mmCIF file of C-alpha atoms and ligand atoms in Angstrom:
data_model
loop_
_atom_site.group_PDB
_atom_site.id
_atom_site.type_symbol
_atom_site.label_atom_id
_atom_site.label_comp_id
_atom_site.label_asym_id
_atom_site.label_seq_id
_atom_site.Cartn_x
_atom_site.Cartn_y
_atom_site.Cartn_z
ATOM 1 C CA MET A 1192 3.744 -4.509 -40.468
ATOM 2 C CA THR A 1193 2.840 -7.519 -42.609
ATOM 3 C CA THR A 1194 -0.665 -8.996 -42.601
ATOM 4 C CA GLY A 1195 0.675 -12.074 -40.770
ATOM 5 C CA THR A 1196 2.063 -9.948 -37.924
ATOM 6 C CA VAL A 1197 -1.169 -7.966 -37.666
ATOM 7 C CA ASP A 1198 -3.153 -11.212 -37.442
ATOM 8 C CA ALA A 1199 -0.858 -12.557 -34.714
ATOM 9 C CA ALA A 1200 -1.104 -9.299 -32.707
ATOM 10 C CA GLU A 1201 -4.900 -9.403 -32.976
ATOM 11 C CA ARG A 1202 -4.963 -13.033 -31.867
ATOM 12 C CA TYR A 1203 -2.814 -12.227 -28.819
ATOM 13 C CA GLU A 1204 -5.013 -9.307 -27.901
ATOM 14 C CA ALA A 1205 -8.175 -11.388 -28.321
ATOM 15 C CA ALA A 1206 -6.699 -14.143 -26.112
ATOM 16 C CA PHE A 1207 -5.821 -11.550 -23.448
ATOM 17 C CA ASP A 1208 -9.327 -10.022 -23.554
ATOM 18 C CA GLU A 1209 -10.908 -13.468 -23.309
ATOM 19 C CA ALA A 1210 -8.756 -14.438 -20.336
ATOM 20 C CA VAL A 1211 -9.681 -11.221 -18.497
ATOM 21 C CA ALA A 1212 -13.374 -11.653 -19.331
ATOM 22 C CA ALA A 1213 -13.283 -15.248 -18.050
ATOM 23 C CA ASP A 1214 -11.641 -14.094 -14.776
ATOM 24 C CA GLU A 1215 -8.479 -16.055 -15.549
ATOM 25 C CA ARG A 1216 -5.144 -14.811 -14.270
ATOM 26 C CA ILE A 1217 -2.626 -13.118 -16.539
ATOM 27 C CA GLU A 1218 0.843 -14.470 -15.764
ATOM 28 C CA PRO A 1219 4.262 -12.849 -16.380
ATOM 29 C CA ARG A 1220 5.002 -14.752 -19.606
ATOM 30 C CA ASP A 1221 1.576 -14.161 -21.125
ATOM 31 C CA TRP A 1222 1.163 -11.530 -23.780
ATOM 32 C CA MET A 1223 -0.333 -8.320 -22.369
ATOM 33 C CA PRO A 1224 -0.987 -4.850 -23.801
ATOM 34 C CA ASP A 1225 1.795 -2.352 -23.080
ATOM 35 C CA ALA A 1226 -0.651 -0.059 -21.280
ATOM 36 C CA TYR A 1227 -1.793 -2.926 -19.011
ATOM 37 C CA ARG A 1228 1.836 -3.585 -18.106
ATOM 38 C CA SER A 1229 2.630 0.080 -17.436
ATOM 39 C CA THR A 1230 -0.553 0.594 -15.393
ATOM 40 C CA LEU A 1231 0.367 -2.368 -13.220
ATOM 41 C CA ILE A 1232 3.943 -1.181 -12.779
ATOM 42 C CA ARG A 1233 2.670 2.266 -11.746
ATOM 43 C CA GLN A 1234 0.152 0.959 -9.221
ATOM 44 C CA MET A 1235 2.252 -1.890 -7.824
ATOM 45 C CA ALA A 1236 5.376 0.267 -7.492
ATOM 46 C CA GLN A 1237 3.352 2.956 -5.720
ATOM 47 C CA HIS A 1238 1.974 0.274 -3.435
ATOM 48 C CA ALA A 1239 5.452 -1.151 -2.691
ATOM 49 C CA HIS A 1240 6.835 2.341 -2.016
ATOM 50 C CA SER A 1241 3.922 3.030 0.348
ATOM 51 C CA GLU A 1242 4.762 -0.044 2.379
ATOM 52 C CA ILE A 1243 8.381 0.915 2.952
ATOM 53 C CA ILE A 1244 7.773 4.632 3.476
ATOM 54 C CA GLY A 1245 4.883 3.611 5.738
ATOM 55 C CA MET A 1246 7.394 2.056 8.116
ATOM 56 C CA GLN A 1247 8.668 5.499 9.122
ATOM 57 C CA PRO A 1248 5.749 7.109 10.992
ATOM 58 C CA GLU A 1249 5.269 4.056 13.207
ATOM 59 C CA ALA A 1250 8.944 3.201 13.634
ATOM 60 C CA ASN A 1251 9.249 6.621 15.286
ATOM 61 C CA TRP A 1252 7.389 5.117 18.252
ATOM 62 C CA ILE A 1253 9.263 1.829 18.714
ATOM 63 C CA THR A 1254 11.618 3.249 21.338
ATOM 64 C CA ARG A 1255 8.768 5.045 23.102
ATOM 65 C CA ALA A 1256 6.160 2.258 23.202
ATOM 66 C CA PRO A 1257 4.713 2.185 26.739
ATOM 67 C CA SER A 1258 5.370 -1.513 27.473
ATOM 68 C CA LEU A 1259 7.455 -4.431 26.271
ATOM 69 C CA ARG A 1260 4.329 -6.079 24.852
ATOM 70 C CA ARG A 1261 3.431 -2.984 22.834
ATOM 71 C CA LYS A 1262 7.029 -2.641 21.678
ATOM 72 C CA ALA A 1263 7.160 -6.268 20.454
ATOM 73 C CA ILE A 1264 3.842 -5.858 18.601
ATOM 74 C CA LEU A 1265 4.949 -2.622 16.957
ATOM 75 C CA MET A 1266 8.303 -4.064 15.893
ATOM 76 C CA ALA A 1267 6.554 -7.075 14.329
ATOM 77 C CA LYS A 1268 4.157 -4.783 12.501
ATOM 78 C CA VAL A 1269 6.868 -2.517 11.095
ATOM 79 C CA GLN A 1270 8.821 -5.594 10.034
ATOM 80 C CA ASP A 1271 5.701 -6.917 8.263
ATOM 81 C CA GLU A 1272 5.511 -3.673 6.269
ATOM 82 C CA ALA A 1273 9.075 -4.226 5.057
ATOM 83 C CA GLY A 1274 8.047 -7.746 4.006
ATOM 84 C CA HIS A 1275 5.027 -6.388 2.123
ATOM 85 C CA GLY A 1276 7.319 -3.989 0.283
ATOM 86 C CA LEU A 1277 9.546 -6.909 -0.719
ATOM 87 C CA TYR A 1278 6.682 -9.093 -2.008
ATOM 88 C CA LEU A 1279 5.380 -6.153 -4.012
ATOM 89 C CA TYR A 1280 8.769 -5.162 -5.472
ATOM 90 C CA SER A 1281 9.306 -8.808 -6.454
ATOM 91 C CA ALA A 1282 5.859 -8.959 -8.063
ATOM 92 C CA THR A 1283 6.599 -5.715 -9.954
ATOM 93 C CA GLU A 1284 9.904 -7.160 -11.186
ATOM 94 C CA THR A 1285 7.939 -9.929 -12.950
ATOM 95 C CA LEU A 1286 6.711 -7.172 -15.295
ATOM 96 C CA GLY A 1287 10.263 -6.344 -16.361
ATOM 97 C CA ALA A 1288 10.947 -3.378 -14.045
ATOM 98 C CA SER A 1289 14.176 -3.639 -12.067
ATOM 99 C CA ARG A 1290 14.287 -2.957 -8.317
ATOM 100 C CA ASP A 1291 16.994 -0.309 -8.817
ATOM 101 C CA GLU A 1292 14.896 1.509 -11.379
ATOM 102 C CA LEU A 1293 11.838 1.491 -9.104
ATOM 103 C CA LEU A 1294 13.754 2.809 -6.108
ATOM 104 C CA ASP A 1295 15.424 5.412 -8.263
ATOM 105 C CA LYS A 1296 11.991 6.634 -9.405
ATOM 106 C CA LEU A 1297 10.779 6.830 -5.806
ATOM 107 C CA HIS A 1298 13.866 8.737 -4.678
ATOM 108 C CA SER A 1299 13.669 11.200 -7.561
ATOM 109 C CA GLY A 1300 9.916 11.790 -7.060
ATOM 110 C CA ARG A 1301 8.943 10.185 -10.410
ATOM 111 C CA GLN A 1302 6.794 7.565 -8.672
ATOM 112 C CA ARG A 1303 4.418 8.218 -5.806
ATOM 113 C CA TYR A 1304 3.709 6.656 -2.451
ATOM 114 C CA SER A 1305 0.451 6.928 -0.511
ATOM 115 C CA SER A 1306 -0.527 10.430 0.607
ATOM 116 C CA ILE A 1307 -1.285 9.130 4.106
ATOM 117 C CA PHE A 1308 2.363 8.744 5.092
ATOM 118 C CA ASN A 1309 3.018 12.465 4.828
ATOM 119 C CA TYR A 1310 1.295 13.145 8.149
ATOM 120 C CA PRO A 1311 3.149 13.159 11.483
ATOM 121 C CA THR A 1312 2.672 10.714 14.375
ATOM 122 C CA LEU A 1313 2.453 13.158 17.270
ATOM 123 C CA THR A 1314 1.398 10.884 20.146
ATOM 124 C CA TRP A 1315 1.315 7.191 21.066
ATOM 125 C CA ALA A 1316 -2.400 7.133 20.170
ATOM 126 C CA ASP A 1317 -1.410 7.807 16.548
ATOM 127 C CA VAL A 1318 -0.007 4.271 16.406
ATOM 128 C CA GLY A 1319 -3.497 3.020 17.301
ATOM 129 C CA ALA A 1320 -5.202 5.353 14.824
ATOM 130 C CA ILE A 1321 -2.874 4.214 12.035
ATOM 131 C CA GLY A 1322 -3.653 0.574 12.813
ATOM 132 C CA TRP A 1323 -7.399 1.076 13.037
ATOM 133 C CA LEU A 1324 -7.943 3.624 10.260
ATOM 134 C CA VAL A 1325 -4.946 3.441 7.902
ATOM 135 C CA ASP A 1326 -4.632 -0.341 7.963
ATOM 136 C CA GLY A 1327 -8.426 -0.592 7.961
ATOM 137 C CA ALA A 1328 -8.589 1.552 4.807
ATOM 138 C CA ALA A 1329 -5.749 -0.483 3.315
ATOM 139 C CA ILE A 1330 -7.638 -3.758 3.887
ATOM 140 C CA THR A 1331 -10.831 -2.344 2.394
ATOM 141 C CA ASN A 1332 -8.866 -1.322 -0.699
ATOM 142 C CA GLN A 1333 -6.694 -4.424 -0.855
ATOM 143 C CA VAL A 1334 -9.085 -7.352 -0.306
ATOM 144 C CA PRO A 1335 -10.536 -6.847 -3.817
ATOM 145 C CA LEU A 1336 -6.946 -6.747 -5.154
ATOM 146 C CA CYS A 1337 -6.650 -10.446 -4.172
ATOM 147 C CA ARG A 1338 -8.862 -10.961 -7.246
ATOM 148 C CA CYS A 1339 -6.780 -8.687 -9.480
ATOM 149 C CA SER A 1340 -6.300 -10.064 -13.000
ATOM 150 C CA TYR A 1341 -2.494 -10.104 -12.716
ATOM 151 C CA GLY A 1342 -1.463 -13.327 -10.941
ATOM 152 C CA PRO A 1343 1.684 -12.262 -9.020
ATOM 153 C CA TYR A 1344 -0.030 -9.124 -7.637
ATOM 154 C CA ALA A 1345 -3.179 -11.033 -6.636
ATOM 155 C CA ARG A 1346 -1.161 -13.743 -4.870
ATOM 156 C CA ALA A 1347 1.010 -11.213 -3.003
ATOM 157 C CA MET A 1348 -2.157 -9.500 -1.807
ATOM 158 C CA VAL A 1349 -3.551 -12.652 -0.192
ATOM 159 C CA ARG A 1350 -0.712 -12.829 2.295
ATOM 160 C CA ILE A 1351 -0.531 -9.072 2.764
ATOM 161 C CA CYS A 1352 -4.239 -8.873 3.612
ATOM 162 C CA LYS A 1353 -3.920 -11.569 6.271
ATOM 163 C CA GLU A 1354 -1.152 -9.599 7.961
ATOM 164 C CA GLU A 1355 -2.981 -6.280 7.535
ATOM 165 C CA SER A 1356 -5.946 -7.701 9.371
ATOM 166 C CA PHE A 1357 -3.728 -8.395 12.387
ATOM 167 C CA HIS A 1358 -2.403 -4.823 12.087
ATOM 168 C CA GLN A 1359 -5.878 -3.370 12.054
ATOM 169 C CA ARG A 1360 -6.909 -5.326 15.148
ATOM 170 C CA GLN A 1361 -3.860 -4.288 17.145
ATOM 171 C CA GLY A 1362 -4.635 -0.638 16.357
ATOM 172 C CA TYR A 1363 -8.237 -1.078 17.404
ATOM 173 C CA GLU A 1364 -7.230 -2.810 20.630
ATOM 174 C CA LEU A 1365 -4.681 -0.085 21.405
ATOM 175 C CA LEU A 1366 -7.272 2.663 20.904
ATOM 176 C CA LEU A 1367 -9.822 0.763 22.981
ATOM 177 C CA ALA A 1368 -7.357 0.564 25.888
ATOM 178 C CA LEU A 1369 -6.720 4.322 25.645
ATOM 179 C CA SER A 1370 -10.385 5.171 25.212
ATOM 180 C CA ARG A 1371 -11.259 3.225 28.379
ATOM 181 C CA GLY A 1372 -8.253 4.648 30.248
ATOM 182 C CA THR A 1373 -7.865 7.957 32.071
ATOM 183 C CA PRO A 1374 -9.590 11.102 30.716
ATOM 184 C CA ALA A 1375 -6.196 12.232 29.361
ATOM 185 C CA GLN A 1376 -5.719 8.919 27.532
ATOM 186 C CA HIS A 1377 -9.243 9.104 26.127
ATOM 187 C CA ALA A 1378 -8.570 12.658 24.907
ATOM 188 C CA MET A 1379 -5.314 11.503 23.294
ATOM 189 C CA ALA A 1380 -7.162 8.742 21.401
ATOM 190 C CA GLN A 1381 -9.871 11.168 20.265
ATOM 191 C CA ASP A 1382 -7.292 13.706 19.087
ATOM 192 C CA ALA A 1383 -5.502 11.037 17.014
ATOM 193 C CA VAL A 1384 -8.774 9.922 15.382
ATOM 194 C CA ASP A 1385 -9.636 13.580 14.665
ATOM 195 C CA ARG A 1386 -6.331 14.011 12.799
ATOM 196 C CA TRP A 1387 -6.252 10.689 10.903
ATOM 197 C CA TRP A 1388 -9.898 10.363 9.797
ATOM 198 C CA TRP A 1389 -9.936 12.681 6.779
ATOM 199 C CA PRO A 1390 -6.478 11.689 5.448
ATOM 200 C CA SER A 1391 -7.619 8.034 5.700
ATOM 201 C CA LEU A 1392 -10.590 8.778 3.450
ATOM 202 C CA MET A 1393 -8.179 10.353 0.949
ATOM 203 C CA MET A 1394 -6.190 7.109 0.745
ATOM 204 C CA PHE A 1395 -8.834 5.712 -1.629
ATOM 205 C CA GLY A 1396 -7.811 8.266 -4.261
ATOM 206 C CA PRO A 1397 -9.672 11.142 -5.927
ATOM 207 C CA PRO A 1398 -13.441 11.073 -6.500
ATOM 208 C CA ASP A 1399 -14.497 8.775 -9.354
ATOM 209 C CA GLU A 1400 -15.144 11.594 -11.805
ATOM 210 C CA GLU A 1401 -11.539 12.789 -11.327
ATOM 211 C CA SER A 1402 -9.882 9.372 -11.231
ATOM 212 C CA ALA A 1403 -7.773 9.185 -14.382
ATOM 213 C CA HIS A 1404 -7.064 5.452 -14.266
ATOM 214 C CA SER A 1405 -10.136 3.842 -12.686
ATOM 215 C CA ALA A 1406 -12.243 3.159 -15.784
ATOM 216 C CA ARG A 1407 -9.471 1.349 -17.651
ATOM 217 C CA SER A 1408 -8.144 -0.441 -14.560
ATOM 218 C CA MET A 1409 -11.644 -1.723 -13.840
ATOM 219 C CA LEU A 1410 -12.077 -2.890 -17.432
ATOM 220 C CA TRP A 1411 -8.848 -4.872 -17.067
ATOM 221 C CA LYS A 1412 -9.971 -6.130 -13.620
ATOM 222 C CA ILE A 1413 -6.905 -4.682 -11.943
ATOM 223 C CA LYS A 1414 -9.286 -2.663 -9.781
ATOM 224 C CA ARG A 1415 -12.601 -4.322 -8.946
ATOM 225 C CA HIS A 1416 -14.339 -1.323 -7.383
ATOM 226 C CA SER A 1417 -14.132 2.419 -7.868
ATOM 227 C CA ASN A 1418 -12.437 4.771 -5.400
ATOM 228 C CA ASP A 1419 -15.775 6.157 -4.162
ATOM 229 C CA GLU A 1420 -17.318 2.697 -3.716
ATOM 230 C CA LEU A 1421 -14.460 1.578 -1.486
ATOM 231 C CA ARG A 1422 -14.436 4.860 0.435
ATOM 232 C CA GLN A 1423 -18.136 4.443 1.167
ATOM 233 C CA ARG A 1424 -17.607 0.834 2.270
ATOM 234 C CA PHE A 1425 -14.874 2.016 4.657
ATOM 235 C CA VAL A 1426 -17.079 4.748 6.188
ATOM 236 C CA ASP A 1427 -19.892 2.230 6.723
ATOM 237 C CA ILE A 1428 -17.481 -0.168 8.469
ATOM 238 C CA CYS A 1429 -15.963 2.512 10.696
ATOM 239 C CA VAL A 1430 -19.113 4.122 12.099
ATOM 240 C CA PRO A 1431 -20.190 1.197 14.352
ATOM 241 C CA GLN A 1432 -16.542 0.509 15.267
ATOM 242 C CA ALA A 1433 -16.106 4.130 16.429
ATOM 243 C CA GLU A 1434 -19.228 3.777 18.572
ATOM 244 C CA ALA A 1435 -17.877 0.588 20.132
ATOM 245 C CA LEU A 1436 -14.593 2.395 20.801
ATOM 246 C CA GLY A 1437 -16.406 5.254 22.513
ATOM 247 C CA LEU A 1438 -14.816 7.725 20.076
ATOM 248 C CA THR A 1439 -16.362 10.242 17.694
ATOM 249 C CA LEU A 1440 -15.587 10.556 13.991
ATOM 250 C CA PRO A 1441 -14.874 14.243 13.278
ATOM 251 C CA ASP A 1442 -17.653 14.806 10.753
ATOM 252 C CA PRO A 1443 -20.868 16.603 11.808
ATOM 253 C CA GLU A 1444 -22.526 15.536 8.545
ATOM 254 C CA LEU A 1445 -22.029 11.835 9.147
ATOM 255 C CA ARG A 1446 -25.413 10.107 9.353
ATOM 256 C CA TRP A 1447 -27.223 6.968 8.200
ATOM 257 C CA ASN A 1448 -29.161 7.401 4.980
ATOM 258 C CA GLU A 1449 -32.037 4.932 4.982
ATOM 259 C CA GLN A 1450 -32.734 5.347 1.281
ATOM 260 C CA ARG A 1451 -29.179 4.705 0.138
ATOM 261 C CA GLY A 1452 -28.493 2.082 2.774
ATOM 262 C CA HIS A 1453 -25.196 3.858 3.502
ATOM 263 C CA HIS A 1454 -23.836 6.627 5.697
ATOM 264 C CA ASP A 1455 -23.728 10.101 4.214
ATOM 265 C CA PHE A 1456 -20.562 11.988 5.037
ATOM 266 C CA GLY A 1457 -19.262 15.550 4.716
ATOM 267 C CA PRO A 1458 -17.126 16.948 1.888
ATOM 268 C CA ILE A 1459 -13.475 15.923 1.696
ATOM 269 C CA ASP A 1460 -10.929 18.723 1.327
ATOM 270 C CA TRP A 1461 -9.444 17.613 -2.005
ATOM 271 C CA SER A 1462 -7.212 20.694 -2.137
ATOM 272 C CA GLU A 1463 -5.347 19.242 0.858
ATOM 273 C CA PHE A 1464 -4.949 15.926 -1.021
ATOM 274 C CA GLN A 1465 -3.574 17.757 -4.079
ATOM 275 C CA ARG A 1466 -1.110 19.700 -1.912
ATOM 276 C CA VAL A 1467 0.163 16.478 -0.339
ATOM 277 C CA LEU A 1468 0.524 14.880 -3.806
ATOM 278 C CA LYS A 1469 2.524 17.915 -4.953
ATOM 279 C CA GLY A 1470 4.968 17.317 -2.108
ATOM 280 C CA GLU A 1471 3.608 20.022 0.178
ATOM 281 C CA GLY A 1472 2.226 17.821 2.970
ATOM 282 C CA PRO A 1473 3.518 18.203 6.545
ATOM 283 C CA CYS A 1474 6.116 15.426 6.219
ATOM 284 C CA ASN A 1475 6.843 14.857 2.489
ATOM 285 C CA GLU A 1476 10.365 16.232 2.686
ATOM 286 C CA GLN A 1477 11.181 14.375 5.884
ATOM 287 C CA ARG A 1478 9.871 11.010 4.600
ATOM 288 C CA LEU A 1479 11.673 11.128 1.256
ATOM 289 C CA GLY A 1480 14.857 12.532 2.820
ATOM 290 C CA GLN A 1481 14.925 9.718 5.362
ATOM 291 C CA ARG A 1482 14.301 7.114 2.621
ATOM 292 C CA ARG A 1483 17.125 8.464 0.454
ATOM 293 C CA ARG A 1484 19.489 8.513 3.449
ATOM 294 C CA ALA A 1485 18.587 4.934 4.401
ATOM 295 C CA HIS A 1486 19.254 3.851 0.806
ATOM 296 C CA GLU A 1487 22.656 5.556 0.685
ATOM 297 C CA GLU A 1488 23.670 4.230 4.097
ATOM 298 C CA GLY A 1489 22.577 0.718 3.071
ATOM 299 C CA ALA A 1490 24.773 0.667 -0.056
ATOM 300 C CA TRP A 1491 27.457 -1.426 1.658
ATOM 301 C CA VAL A 1492 24.871 -4.056 2.653
ATOM 302 C CA ARG A 1493 23.664 -4.378 -0.941
ATOM 303 C CA GLU A 1494 27.251 -4.618 -2.208
ATOM 304 C CA ALA A 1495 28.156 -7.263 0.386
ATOM 305 C CA ALA A 1496 25.005 -9.277 -0.394
ATOM 306 C CA ALA A 1497 25.708 -9.128 -4.145
ATOM 307 C CA ALA A 1498 29.355 -10.199 -3.602
ATOM 308 C CA HIS A 1499 28.218 -13.052 -1.359
ATOM 309 C CA ALA A 1500 25.614 -14.194 -3.923
ATOM 310 C CA ALA A 1501 28.197 -14.050 -6.750
ATOM 311 C CA ARG A 1502 30.653 -16.101 -4.728
ATOM 312 C CA HIS A 1503 28.081 -18.800 -4.025
ATOM 313 C CA ARG A 1504 26.462 -18.848 -7.453
ATOM 314 C CA THR A 1505 26.832 -22.266 -9.068
ATOM 315 C CA PRO A 1506 27.946 -21.850 -12.682
ATOM 316 C CA ARG A 1507 25.796 -23.734 -15.212
ATOM 317 C CA GLY A 1508 27.080 -27.311 -15.288
ATOM 318 C CA GLY A 1509 30.003 -26.415 -13.011
ATOM 319 C CA SER A 1510 30.962 -26.291 -9.375
ATOM 320 C CA ARG A 1511 31.134 -23.296 -7.037
ATOM 321 C CA PRO A 1512 34.533 -21.534 -6.848
ATOM 322 C CA GLU A 1513 35.191 -22.729 -3.284
ATOM 323 C CA GLN A 1514 34.392 -26.312 -4.299
ATOM 324 C CA ARG A 1515 36.941 -26.014 -7.092
ATOM 325 C CA GLU A 1516 39.453 -24.598 -4.606
ATOM 326 C CA GLU A 1517 38.802 -27.517 -2.250
ATOM 327 C CA ARG A 1518 39.404 -30.002 -5.042
ATOM 328 C CA THR A 1519 42.633 -28.390 -6.244
ATOM 329 C CA ALA A 1520 43.986 -27.890 -2.718
HETATM 330 N N1 BYC B 99 -1.785 8.798 -2.491
HETATM 331 O O1 BYC B 99 -6.705 7.562 -11.216
HETATM 332 P P1 BYC B 99 -6.499 7.357 -9.755
HETATM 333 C C1 BYC B 99 -0.459 0.449 3.503
HETATM 334 C C2 BYC B 99 -2.764 9.277 -7.499
HETATM 335 S S1 BYC B 99 0.139 1.067 2.079
HETATM 336 C C3 BYC B 99 -0.965 9.199 -3.485
HETATM 337 O O2 BYC B 99 -7.699 7.107 -8.942
HETATM 338 P P2 BYC B 99 -5.548 4.660 -9.366
HETATM 339 C C4 BYC B 99 0.322 0.542 4.718
HETATM 340 C C5 BYC B 99 -2.659 8.165 -8.522
HETATM 341 O O3 BYC B 99 -1.444 7.446 -8.394
HETATM 342 C C6 BYC B 99 -1.316 1.528 1.187
HETATM 343 N N2 BYC B 99 -1.343 9.252 -4.789
HETATM 344 O O4 BYC B 99 -5.376 6.217 -9.543
HETATM 345 C C7 BYC B 99 1.705 0.540 4.690
HETATM 346 C C8 BYC B 99 -2.765 8.937 -9.798
HETATM 347 O O5 BYC B 99 -1.550 9.628 -10.045
HETATM 348 P P3 BYC B 99 -0.548 9.210 -11.276
HETATM 349 C C9 BYC B 99 -1.052 1.744 -0.240
HETATM 350 C C10 BYC B 99 -2.601 8.854 -5.064
HETATM 351 O O6 BYC B 99 -4.185 4.068 -9.348
HETATM 352 C C11 BYC B 99 2.441 0.709 5.844
HETATM 353 C C12 BYC B 99 -3.764 10.022 -9.441
HETATM 354 O O7 BYC B 99 -3.710 10.170 -8.045
HETATM 355 N N3 BYC B 99 -2.087 1.051 -0.985
HETATM 356 O O8 BYC B 99 -1.533 -0.022 3.459
HETATM 357 O O9 BYC B 99 -6.524 4.118 -10.336
HETATM 358 C C13 BYC B 99 1.794 0.867 7.086
HETATM 359 C C14 BYC B 99 -5.179 9.696 -9.904
HETATM 360 O O10 BYC B 99 -5.743 8.626 -9.126
HETATM 361 C C15 BYC B 99 -3.479 8.396 -4.079
HETATM 362 C C16 BYC B 99 -2.039 0.947 -2.310
HETATM 363 O O11 BYC B 99 -1.165 1.449 -2.948
HETATM 364 C C17 BYC B 99 -3.034 8.386 -2.756
HETATM 365 N N4 BYC B 99 -3.813 8.002 -1.729
HETATM 366 O O12 BYC B 99 -6.210 4.499 -7.909
HETATM 367 C C18 BYC B 99 0.407 0.839 7.127
HETATM 368 C C19 BYC B 99 -3.157 0.130 -2.912
HETATM 369 N N5 BYC B 99 -4.647 8.074 -4.673
HETATM 370 O O13 BYC B 99 -0.005 7.846 -10.878
HETATM 371 C C20 BYC B 99 -0.354 0.653 5.957
HETATM 372 C C21 BYC B 99 -3.001 -0.109 -4.375
HETATM 373 C C22 BYC B 99 -4.500 8.327 -5.972
HETATM 374 O O14 BYC B 99 -1.368 9.165 -12.520
HETATM 375 N N6 BYC B 99 -3.369 1.060 -5.146
HETATM 376 N N7 BYC B 99 -3.277 8.807 -6.217
HETATM 377 O O15 BYC B 99 0.508 10.272 -11.247
HETATM 378 C C23 BYC B 99 -4.624 1.332 -5.533
HETATM 379 O O16 BYC B 99 -5.580 0.645 -5.204
HETATM 380 C C24 BYC B 99 -4.818 2.535 -6.447
HETATM 381 O O17 BYC B 99 -3.568 2.875 -6.988
HETATM 382 C C25 BYC B 99 -5.452 3.761 -5.732
HETATM 383 C C26 BYC B 99 -5.516 4.920 -6.750
HETATM 384 C C27 BYC B 99 -6.861 3.440 -5.286
HETATM 385 C C28 BYC B 99 -4.619 4.221 -4.544
#
């Protein structure tokens, strides 16, 4: 490398560091370190995959929702998740990763999706618990991402968070109706909360001392808070909400700590988290199998859409094929 090239590279890097330090947004055409780009692709792709895999556990209940109102709400929510996946795949594409490549990595297990979607939805109350706890955890994690240093990701998160907040409220309202219902309905709501609580805490990722990417992601302002900070914030939010719901969080060690100004909570079973990440959770095989099948069965739709787009593409400085046909006819 010549001295001139080294100087230019240093200038680019200094400009990038300054922009991050000044809380400016990095945009797709700006210079960025390779590791910043690959960290973003990893996190954003994982996030996009989580949205589309996350459609499965809830979609299981669309045909069994107990009323037309609940069915309409659930359909809108699942459709929103598909939309979130699309915004996030599009934002990831601005970093130079193609949609095909990302999906291929998901289907071959080379990219992850959130651990939470490897648990089954056994009863109707699970739809409420997912809304309250899973979407609640997602909002806690994602609101700070609206201030992420990478522009397209931050902007996608603004809209996603607005929709997630509706999702969280519908889950809360559903659980409240069950909790105030018959003793059997109350028990169903409690059972769902018992099963989803600990996996929801795992959504925030491993403890800080074991989080491989946190320190660098926080330096780059991709992440604004550590995994443990956000987990604690989520616990503190949930405790009064659980009381208002008339439900108990399944943790005997959960109590207010006056000194810390936070709730203490019991140990998380990280061996369960590691098993789920290795593909050994209750539903890993089912979720990925279903995703691969949906992709294969959707091939004709992608082909038809691509053929339609090609047919209607206006050539540079020219007319569309059918316009030419009209003129020569
Ligand atoms: N599940 O160094 P760490 C939703 C992996 S969708 C699986 O702390 P990082 C919704 C991590 O990838 C919600 N893997 O990582 C949709 C890394 O492995 P690799 C999805 C996890 O990235 C439908 C290793 O563990 N939200 O809301 O700094 C319906 C070490 O971790 C998990 C997002 O994706 C996990 N839970 O921090 C309803 C938010 N946690 O890649 C709701 C965006 C960690 O080195 N993502 N790993 O092999 C983030 O904020 C961060 O990526 C995380 C992890 C906080 C999740």
